Every structure is written in structure tokens, then in C-alpha cells.
Coordinates of C-alpha atoms in Angstrom, one line a residue:
Chain A
M1 CA 111.3 114.4 90.5
A2 CA 108.6 116.9 89.8
G3 CA 105.9 114.3 89.2
Q4 CA 106.2 112.8 92.6
T5 CA 105.3 116.0 94.5
D6 CA 102.5 116.9 92.0
H7 CA 99.6 117.9 94.1
S8 CA 97.2 118.0 91.2
L9 CA 96.7 114.3 91.8
S10 CA 94.3 115.4 94.6
I11 CA 91.4 113.2 95.2
F12 CA 87.8 114.0 95.6
S13 CA 87.0 113.8 99.3
A14 CA 84.6 111.1 100.2
A15 CA 81.9 113.6 101.0
E16 CA 82.2 115.1 97.5
V17 CA 81.7 111.7 95.9
E18 CA 78.7 111.2 98.1
F19 CA 77.3 114.5 97.0
I20 CA 77.6 113.5 93.4
A21 CA 75.9 110.2 94.2
E22 CA 72.9 111.9 95.7
D23 CA 71.8 112.8 92.2
E24 CA 70.8 109.2 91.5
M25 CA 67.0 108.6 91.2
I26 CA 65.2 106.5 93.7
E27 CA 61.6 105.5 94.3
I28 CA 59.7 106.8 97.3
V29 CA 56.2 106.5 98.6
P30 CA 55.1 109.8 100.1
N31 CA 52.6 110.0 102.9
I32 CA 51.6 113.6 102.4
R33 CA 50.1 115.6 99.7
M34 CA 52.4 118.2 98.1
D35 CA 52.4 120.2 94.9
A36 CA 54.8 119.6 92.1
L37 CA 58.4 120.8 92.7
N38 CA 59.8 122.6 89.7
L39 CA 63.6 122.5 90.3
L40 CA 66.5 123.3 88.0
C41 CA 67.3 119.6 87.7
G42 CA 63.8 118.6 86.8
D43 CA 60.2 118.6 87.7
F44 CA 59.0 116.2 90.4
G45 CA 55.3 115.6 90.0
P46 CA 52.7 116.4 92.6
F47 CA 53.1 114.1 95.5
L48 CA 50.0 112.2 96.6
P49 CA 49.8 109.9 99.5
Q50 CA 50.6 106.2 98.8
I51 CA 51.4 106.9 95.2
P52 CA 55.0 105.9 94.4
C53 CA 57.2 108.4 92.5
T54 CA 60.8 108.8 91.5
V55 CA 62.9 111.6 92.9
P56 CA 66.6 112.2 93.3
L57 CA 68.2 110.7 96.4
W58 CA 68.9 114.0 98.1
L59 CA 65.3 114.9 97.9
A60 CA 64.3 111.4 99.1
V61 CA 66.6 111.6 102.1
A62 CA 65.4 115.1 103.0
L63 CA 61.7 114.1 102.9
K64 CA 62.5 111.0 104.9
K65 CA 64.2 113.0 107.6
R66 CA 61.1 115.0 108.0
G67 CA 59.0 111.9 108.1
K68 CA 57.1 112.7 104.9
C69 CA 57.8 109.6 102.9
S70 CA 59.1 106.1 103.0
I71 CA 61.8 105.0 100.7
R72 CA 61.5 101.9 98.5
T73 CA 64.6 99.8 98.5
P74 CA 66.2 99.6 95.0
D75 CA 66.1 96.2 93.4
W76 CA 69.8 95.5 93.6
M77 CA 69.7 95.9 97.4
S78 CA 67.7 92.9 98.2
V79 CA 69.3 90.1 100.2
E80 CA 69.0 87.5 97.4
K81 CA 70.5 89.8 94.8
L82 CA 73.4 90.8 97.1
T83 CA 74.1 87.2 98.0
Q84 CA 74.3 86.3 94.3
V85 CA 76.7 89.1 93.7
L86 CA 78.8 88.1 96.6
E87 CA 79.0 84.5 95.4
A88 CA 79.9 85.7 91.9
E89 CA 82.6 88.0 93.3
R90 CA 84.2 85.3 95.3
E91 CA 84.2 82.9 92.4
S92 CA 85.8 85.1 89.7
P93 CA 89.1 86.3 90.9
R94 CA 89.7 88.7 88.1
E95 CA 86.4 90.3 87.3
F96 CA 84.1 92.6 89.1
Q97 CA 80.4 92.1 89.1
P98 CA 78.2 94.8 87.7
L99 CA 76.9 96.9 90.5
P100 CA 75.4 100.4 90.4
F101 CA 78.2 103.0 90.1
H102 CA 77.4 104.6 93.4
Y103 CA 76.4 101.5 95.3
V104 CA 78.6 102.3 98.3
E105 CA 77.2 105.8 98.8
I106 CA 73.6 104.9 98.1
S107 CA 73.7 102.0 100.4
R108 CA 75.3 104.0 103.1
L109 CA 72.7 106.8 102.9
L110 CA 69.8 104.4 102.9
L111 CA 71.2 102.3 105.7
D112 CA 71.7 105.4 107.8
H113 CA 68.4 107.2 107.2
A114 CA 66.0 104.6 106.0
H115 CA 66.9 101.5 107.9
D116 CA 63.3 100.8 108.9
D117 CA 62.3 100.7 105.2
I118 CA 64.8 98.0 104.3
P119 CA 63.9 94.4 105.0
E120 CA 66.6 92.5 106.9
V121 CA 68.8 95.5 107.3
Y122 CA 71.6 93.8 109.2
M123 CA 72.0 91.2 106.6
V124 CA 72.1 93.8 103.9
R125 CA 74.6 95.8 105.7
S126 CA 77.0 92.9 106.3
L127 CA 76.6 91.6 102.7
I128 CA 77.5 95.0 101.3
E129 CA 80.5 95.2 103.6
D130 CA 81.7 91.7 102.4
I131 CA 81.2 92.6 98.8
R132 CA 83.2 95.8 99.3
N133 CA 86.0 93.9 101.0
V134 CA 86.2 91.2 98.4
R135 CA 86.3 93.8 95.5
F136 CA 88.9 95.8 97.2
H137 CA 91.2 92.8 97.7
K138 CA 90.7 92.0 94.0
V139 CA 91.9 95.5 93.2
E140 CA 94.9 95.1 95.3
S141 CA 95.9 91.8 93.8
G142 CA 95.4 93.2 90.3
L143 CA 97.7 96.1 91.2
E144 CA 100.4 93.6 92.1
T145 CA 100.7 92.6 88.5
I146 CA 101.6 96.0 87.3
S147 CA 105.0 96.0 85.8
G148 CA 106.9 98.7 84.0
R149 CA 105.3 98.0 80.7
T150 CA 101.8 98.9 81.9
H151 CA 100.5 101.9 80.0
A152 CA 96.9 101.7 81.2
V153 CA 95.1 99.8 83.8
K154 CA 91.5 98.9 83.2
L155 CA 89.1 98.2 86.0
K156 CA 85.8 97.2 84.7
N157 CA 82.7 97.7 86.8
L158 CA 84.4 99.4 89.7
S159 CA 82.3 101.8 91.7
A160 CA 82.9 105.6 92.2
M161 CA 84.0 105.4 95.8
E162 CA 86.4 102.5 95.2
V163 CA 87.9 104.3 92.3
N164 CA 88.3 107.4 94.5
V165 CA 90.2 105.5 97.2
V166 CA 92.8 104.0 94.8
R167 CA 93.1 106.9 92.5
P168 CA 96.1 108.8 94.0
F169 CA 98.0 105.6 94.8
M170 CA 97.6 104.1 91.4
A171 CA 98.4 107.2 89.5
R172 CA 101.6 107.7 91.5
V173 CA 102.6 104.1 91.1
L174 CA 102.2 104.3 87.3
Q175 CA 104.2 107.4 87.2
A176 CA 106.9 105.9 89.3
F177 CA 107.1 102.8 87.1
Y178 CA 107.1 104.9 84.0
K179 CA 109.9 107.1 85.3
H180 CA 112.0 104.1 86.2
D181 CA 111.5 102.3 83.0
S182 CA 112.0 104.8 80.2
P183 CA 115.7 105.2 79.9
E184 CA 116.4 101.6 80.4
M185 CA 114.0 100.4 77.7
V186 CA 116.7 101.0 75.2
Q187 CA 119.1 98.7 76.9
Q188 CA 116.9 95.9 77.8
A189 CA 115.3 95.6 74.4
D190 CA 116.4 92.0 74.1
T191 CA 115.1 90.8 77.5
S192 CA 111.8 92.7 77.4
A193 CA 110.7 91.1 74.1
S194 CA 110.1 87.9 76.1
K195 CA 108.0 89.8 78.6
R196 CA 105.6 91.3 76.1
P197 CA 103.3 88.3 75.6
Q198 CA 102.8 88.2 79.3
V199 CA 101.5 91.7 79.4
V200 CA 99.0 91.2 76.6
D201 CA 97.1 88.3 78.0
R202 CA 96.9 89.4 81.6
G203 CA 93.4 89.4 82.9
P204 CA 91.6 92.6 83.7
R205 CA 93.1 95.6 81.9
V206 CA 92.8 98.4 84.4
S207 CA 91.8 101.6 82.8
L208 CA 93.2 105.0 83.6
S209 CA 89.8 106.7 83.6
C210 CA 90.6 108.0 87.0
V211 CA 93.7 109.9 86.0
T212 CA 92.0 112.0 83.4
C213 CA 89.8 113.7 86.0
Chain B
M1 CA 114.5 122.3 84.4
P2 CA 111.5 120.7 86.0
G3 CA 113.0 120.0 89.4
Y4 CA 114.5 123.5 89.9
Y5 CA 112.0 124.7 92.5
D6 CA 111.2 121.3 93.9
I7 CA 112.4 121.1 97.4
S8 CA 113.0 117.4 97.5
D9 CA 115.2 117.7 94.4
I10 CA 117.2 120.4 96.1
L11 CA 117.7 118.3 99.2
M12 CA 118.6 115.3 97.1
E13 CA 121.3 117.1 95.3
D14 CA 123.1 117.8 98.5
E15 CA 124.2 114.2 98.8
A16 CA 127.9 113.7 98.7
V17 CA 129.6 111.8 95.9
S18 CA 133.2 110.9 95.6
V19 CA 134.9 112.4 92.5
A20 CA 138.3 112.2 91.0
F21 CA 139.6 115.5 89.5
H22 CA 140.9 115.4 86.0
V23 CA 142.4 118.8 86.2
G24 CA 144.0 120.9 88.9
A25 CA 141.9 123.7 90.3
N26 CA 143.2 126.8 91.9
G27 CA 141.6 128.7 94.7
V28 CA 139.3 126.0 95.8
G29 CA 141.4 124.3 98.4
L30 CA 138.5 124.5 100.7
L31 CA 137.1 121.4 99.0
D32 CA 140.0 119.2 100.0
P33 CA 140.7 119.2 103.7
G34 CA 144.1 117.6 103.1
T35 CA 145.8 120.2 101.0
E36 CA 148.3 122.8 102.3
T37 CA 148.1 125.1 99.3
N38 CA 144.8 126.7 98.3
S39 CA 144.3 124.4 95.3
V40 CA 143.3 120.9 94.3
E41 CA 145.7 118.6 92.6
K42 CA 144.9 116.7 89.5
G43 CA 143.9 113.2 90.3
A44 CA 142.7 114.0 93.9
K45 CA 139.8 112.2 95.3
I46 CA 137.3 114.4 97.0
D47 CA 133.7 114.3 98.3
L48 CA 131.6 117.0 96.7
P49 CA 127.9 117.6 96.9
F50 CA 126.1 116.2 93.9
W51 CA 125.0 119.5 92.4
L52 CA 128.6 120.6 92.2
A53 CA 129.8 117.3 90.9
H54 CA 127.1 117.3 88.2
E55 CA 128.2 120.6 86.8
L56 CA 131.9 119.8 86.9
C57 CA 131.2 116.5 85.2
R58 CA 129.5 118.2 82.4
R59 CA 132.5 120.3 81.9
R60 CA 134.6 117.1 82.1
A61 CA 136.7 118.4 84.9
V62 CA 135.9 115.4 87.2
S63 CA 134.8 111.8 86.9
I64 CA 132.3 110.5 89.4
T65 CA 132.7 107.2 91.1
I66 CA 129.6 105.2 92.0
P67 CA 128.7 105.8 95.6
S68 CA 128.3 102.8 97.9
C69 CA 124.5 102.8 97.7
F70 CA 124.6 101.4 94.2
G71 CA 127.6 99.1 94.8
Q72 CA 128.0 95.4 95.1
K73 CA 127.0 95.2 98.8
M74 CA 123.7 96.9 98.1
K75 CA 123.0 94.7 95.2
K76 CA 123.5 91.6 97.3
D77 CA 121.2 93.1 100.0
V78 CA 118.5 93.7 97.5
Q79 CA 118.8 90.2 96.0
A80 CA 118.4 88.7 99.5
D81 CA 115.3 90.6 100.4
A82 CA 114.4 93.8 98.7
A83 CA 111.7 94.8 101.2
C84 CA 113.9 94.7 104.2
V85 CA 116.6 97.1 102.9
D86 CA 116.5 100.2 104.9
L87 CA 116.3 103.0 102.5
G88 CA 114.6 105.4 104.8
T89 CA 117.4 106.1 107.2
R90 CA 120.4 105.5 105.0
Y91 CA 119.5 106.7 101.5
P92 CA 116.1 108.5 101.5
Y93 CA 116.7 109.8 98.0
F94 CA 117.7 106.5 96.6
Y95 CA 115.6 106.5 93.5
E96 CA 115.9 110.1 92.6
F97 CA 119.6 110.1 93.1
G98 CA 120.0 107.0 91.0
C99 CA 118.0 108.5 88.1
K100 CA 120.1 111.7 88.2
L101 CA 123.4 109.8 88.5
F102 CA 122.6 107.3 85.8
P103 CA 123.5 109.4 82.7
L104 CA 126.7 110.6 84.2
V105 CA 128.4 107.4 85.2
G106 CA 129.5 104.7 82.9
D107 CA 127.6 101.9 84.7
K108 CA 124.5 101.1 82.7
S109 CA 123.2 98.6 85.1
I110 CA 122.1 101.1 87.7
G111 CA 118.8 101.7 85.9
L112 CA 117.9 98.1 85.9
F113 CA 118.9 97.7 89.5
L114 CA 116.7 100.6 90.5
R115 CA 113.7 99.3 88.7
H116 CA 114.2 95.8 90.1
T117 CA 114.5 97.2 93.6
F118 CA 111.4 99.3 93.2
A119 CA 109.3 96.5 91.7
N120 CA 110.1 94.1 94.6
R121 CA 109.5 96.6 97.3
Y122 CA 106.4 97.8 95.7
K123 CA 104.7 94.4 96.0
E124 CA 105.3 94.3 99.7
M125 CA 104.2 97.9 100.2
L126 CA 101.0 97.5 98.3
S127 CA 98.8 95.7 100.7
K128 CA 100.3 97.1 103.9
S129 CA 99.8 100.7 102.9
H130 CA 96.1 100.4 102.3
T131 CA 95.3 98.7 105.6
A132 CA 97.5 100.8 107.8
S133 CA 95.6 102.9 110.3
L134 CA 96.0 106.5 111.1
N135 CA 97.8 106.4 114.4
A136 CA 99.9 103.3 114.2
I137 CA 103.0 103.8 112.1
P138 CA 104.2 100.4 111.1
K139 CA 107.9 99.9 111.4
F140 CA 108.5 99.2 107.7
V141 CA 107.5 102.8 106.9
L142 CA 110.8 103.9 108.4
R143 CA 112.5 101.8 105.7
L144 CA 110.9 103.6 102.8
S145 CA 112.7 106.2 100.7
K146 CA 111.0 109.6 100.2
E147 CA 109.4 108.6 97.0
E148 CA 108.0 105.4 98.3
Y149 CA 106.8 107.2 101.4
Q150 CA 104.7 109.5 99.3
L151 CA 103.0 106.5 97.6
F152 CA 102.4 105.0 101.0
E153 CA 100.9 108.3 102.3
A154 CA 98.6 108.7 99.3
A155 CA 97.2 105.2 99.8
R156 CA 96.8 105.5 103.5
S157 CA 95.3 108.9 103.6
S158 CA 92.6 108.0 101.1
M159 CA 91.8 104.8 102.9
V160 CA 91.6 106.5 106.2
E161 CA 89.4 109.2 104.9
F162 CA 87.0 106.7 103.4
K163 CA 86.8 104.9 106.7
K164 CA 86.0 108.1 108.5
W165 CA 83.3 108.9 106.1
R166 CA 81.8 105.5 106.6
V167 CA 81.3 105.7 110.3
R168 CA 80.6 109.4 110.3
D169 CA 77.0 109.5 111.3
L170 CA 76.7 106.2 113.0
G171 CA 77.6 107.2 116.5
L172 CA 76.5 104.4 118.8
M173 CA 76.0 102.0 115.9
K174 CA 79.7 101.7 115.1
T175 CA 79.9 98.2 116.4
T176 CA 77.5 96.9 113.8
I177 CA 80.2 97.2 111.1
V178 CA 82.0 94.0 111.8
G179 CA 84.9 93.3 109.5
H180 CA 86.4 89.9 109.0
K181 CA 90.0 89.8 110.1
R182 CA 92.3 89.3 107.1
K183 CA 95.9 88.3 107.1
T184 CA 97.0 91.4 105.3
D185 CA 95.5 93.7 108.0
L186 CA 98.1 95.4 110.1
H187 CA 97.4 96.0 113.8

């Protein structure tokens, strides 16, 4: 079947998703004096020592590597907040907690380059790993409930990297189910009527926002 | 035709099906190893490749009998345990073949049967494909048909790539990423 060997379902590579994530803004505290930077993406004001300012993540990491600033951890990356999120994730088996869209990439960049700026860095690292694992297992268990009648799958609050990982698999699975179901729908019109209510009230509707890319 | 240039379609259509001729055919005795004259008798039962059988069936020259892979024995195997049925070695083009065969043969239950098989095997495949590592090829992969194998590859390659990205720069600090062992992880 042509749809199964369709290579236009290619994914972004992980590095590309990281590149897109580097546009997120983050707060830094420079320790040097520098003039304003007038870039295409915006102007980043004159840097004065010890005065915090907001810059894109790629700029923050570049400055940090040269030892010209220290990065201030975003609010959501504190141990308390992450513990709360982890508890909430474990308690609700169907919903995902709201987290920044690029939390995986941001946390990885910060943990790699700015680990001395983050309080309790090992705790933060292991908490983020746990959160990621729990969310991914939720995605998998949600995917188990896809049947032939699924037109769209909605995953609310899923982050960019997680979407990227499941995108090719999910798109192919939906295509495969669609292919298998269409001619038979005419014949099993009587048996499928009883299945319909089950589809409607199923928990998280997983949205096809990934396939449209 | 969408699958005309598709290589897996071409390979799939090479599968043999058993057909019964409605009419006699001259000059094609090659197809029937048992004839003395260079022709095929009416009512003879011969194995033809699917692409040939498909065309002849459209012209109503033959009627196709359902091959064994969709027969009763297979249905019993699937009912027993869908995930253990070995589609990889015996019928790698199980689903595609069934979909092509379905409109030509009188048996309407093939469609349901295909979907039922796929749905059951899919559940088993789901968790295993994401946690499989790059080097180890779990045994169940050999049991997958071509279509299922592509699903499996898609999931596995994206997962592996993500993992590689994660430990990319860590170097000596790789051991700090300690994962909890979960029962769905494959070794």
C-alpha cells in the first residue's frame, strides 16, 4: 500500500527540535558590561553587570560558555514545582500536566551547560527524568485504546520532544487502522453501532496536530 | 494505480494463489505442469502469481480460491493468540495481500479477520517497539509482517534517536541518568 512506504512522514530530528527550542526566552545575570545587541530576532538591551535581563536561550548558553553570565533557573524548574508536577502526573492516569512546551530541551541544555547555577541539580535531573517516563507511559497506554473508529487523537499538554518521538509511529498506526477499516464499515454497520458510545466518552482525545506538519 | 511503482506492492503480487479456470486456454500450457498439450483445460486447478490471477479474474476467466493463510486453521491460530502467529516468515505480506484479495473473493469475512488480527497484534507491539534498543533485535520482530515491521521501525528509530540526543554531550556523566526498571522494558 502506498501509504505505508510514504517517506513524507519523516520526523524532525531531535537536534532540530532542540534548535527550535533555543528560541525560548530565559533570564540571565551578566557579569560583564556589553553594548546592546541588535539582532534580526530582536534587540537585547545593554548588558550591565548584575542586572538581570531576558535573552533567547541560544544567546544565554553562548554567553554562559564564555563565562560571561550566569543563568537564572526558570520558575518551573525548581524542586518543589517539579515534585508537584510529578505527583499530579502519577495521580491522573489520563491527563498530562501543563509544562512548558520545550521543557525537555530547555532542561537538557540548562543541565548540561549551567549545572552550577541550578540548586539541587541532581534532584532536578532525576525528577525531570521521572516526569518524562511517566508521561511517556501515559502516551503508550492511551495509544492502546485506538481502535479503527479513531479519526483524531488528542494529546493535551504534550511537549515538543515527546510529540516528535511518537509522531511517525502514531501517524502510521492511524493510517493502518483506517486502511483496514474502510471497506468493512459497510458490512459491520450493525455491530459497530454498539461500539460508538465507547469511542465518544473515552478519556483524552489525542489530536493529530503532529500529522499536519 | 497508487501502488504501481511501489516495490513492496510488486513483491506482494508475486504470491501464488490457487485458481480454477472457467475456460480453456490455448498456448499457455506452461502454467500447468501436468498437461501434455500446450493448453489448459477448463476446470483445471493451477497456482498462478497473484498479478496474473487478478487480471484473469477481472475478465472472469478464473475464480480464485482462498489461500490457506486466510483459512480456518489461521483463524483458529489467531483466536488462540494473535501475537504469536508467525507472519514474518510465512506470510510477510499478510495484510496487503488480504486487502487486495478481499474484493475478488466471495468471502466477506476476510476484512474483519484482518482487522481483528491487526488490532490484537498491535497492542502487543506497542510497548515493545518503543523500548527496544538499537542492537538487540527481539525475537518477536521476526514474526511481524512487512507492514507491522515498518511501524515497529518507525517507533524504534525515533526512540533511539531521542536517547542518543539525550546523552550526546554528557560523556563521563552518562551514569547519572538512572532509569527505573519497568516491566515493559526489553533487554
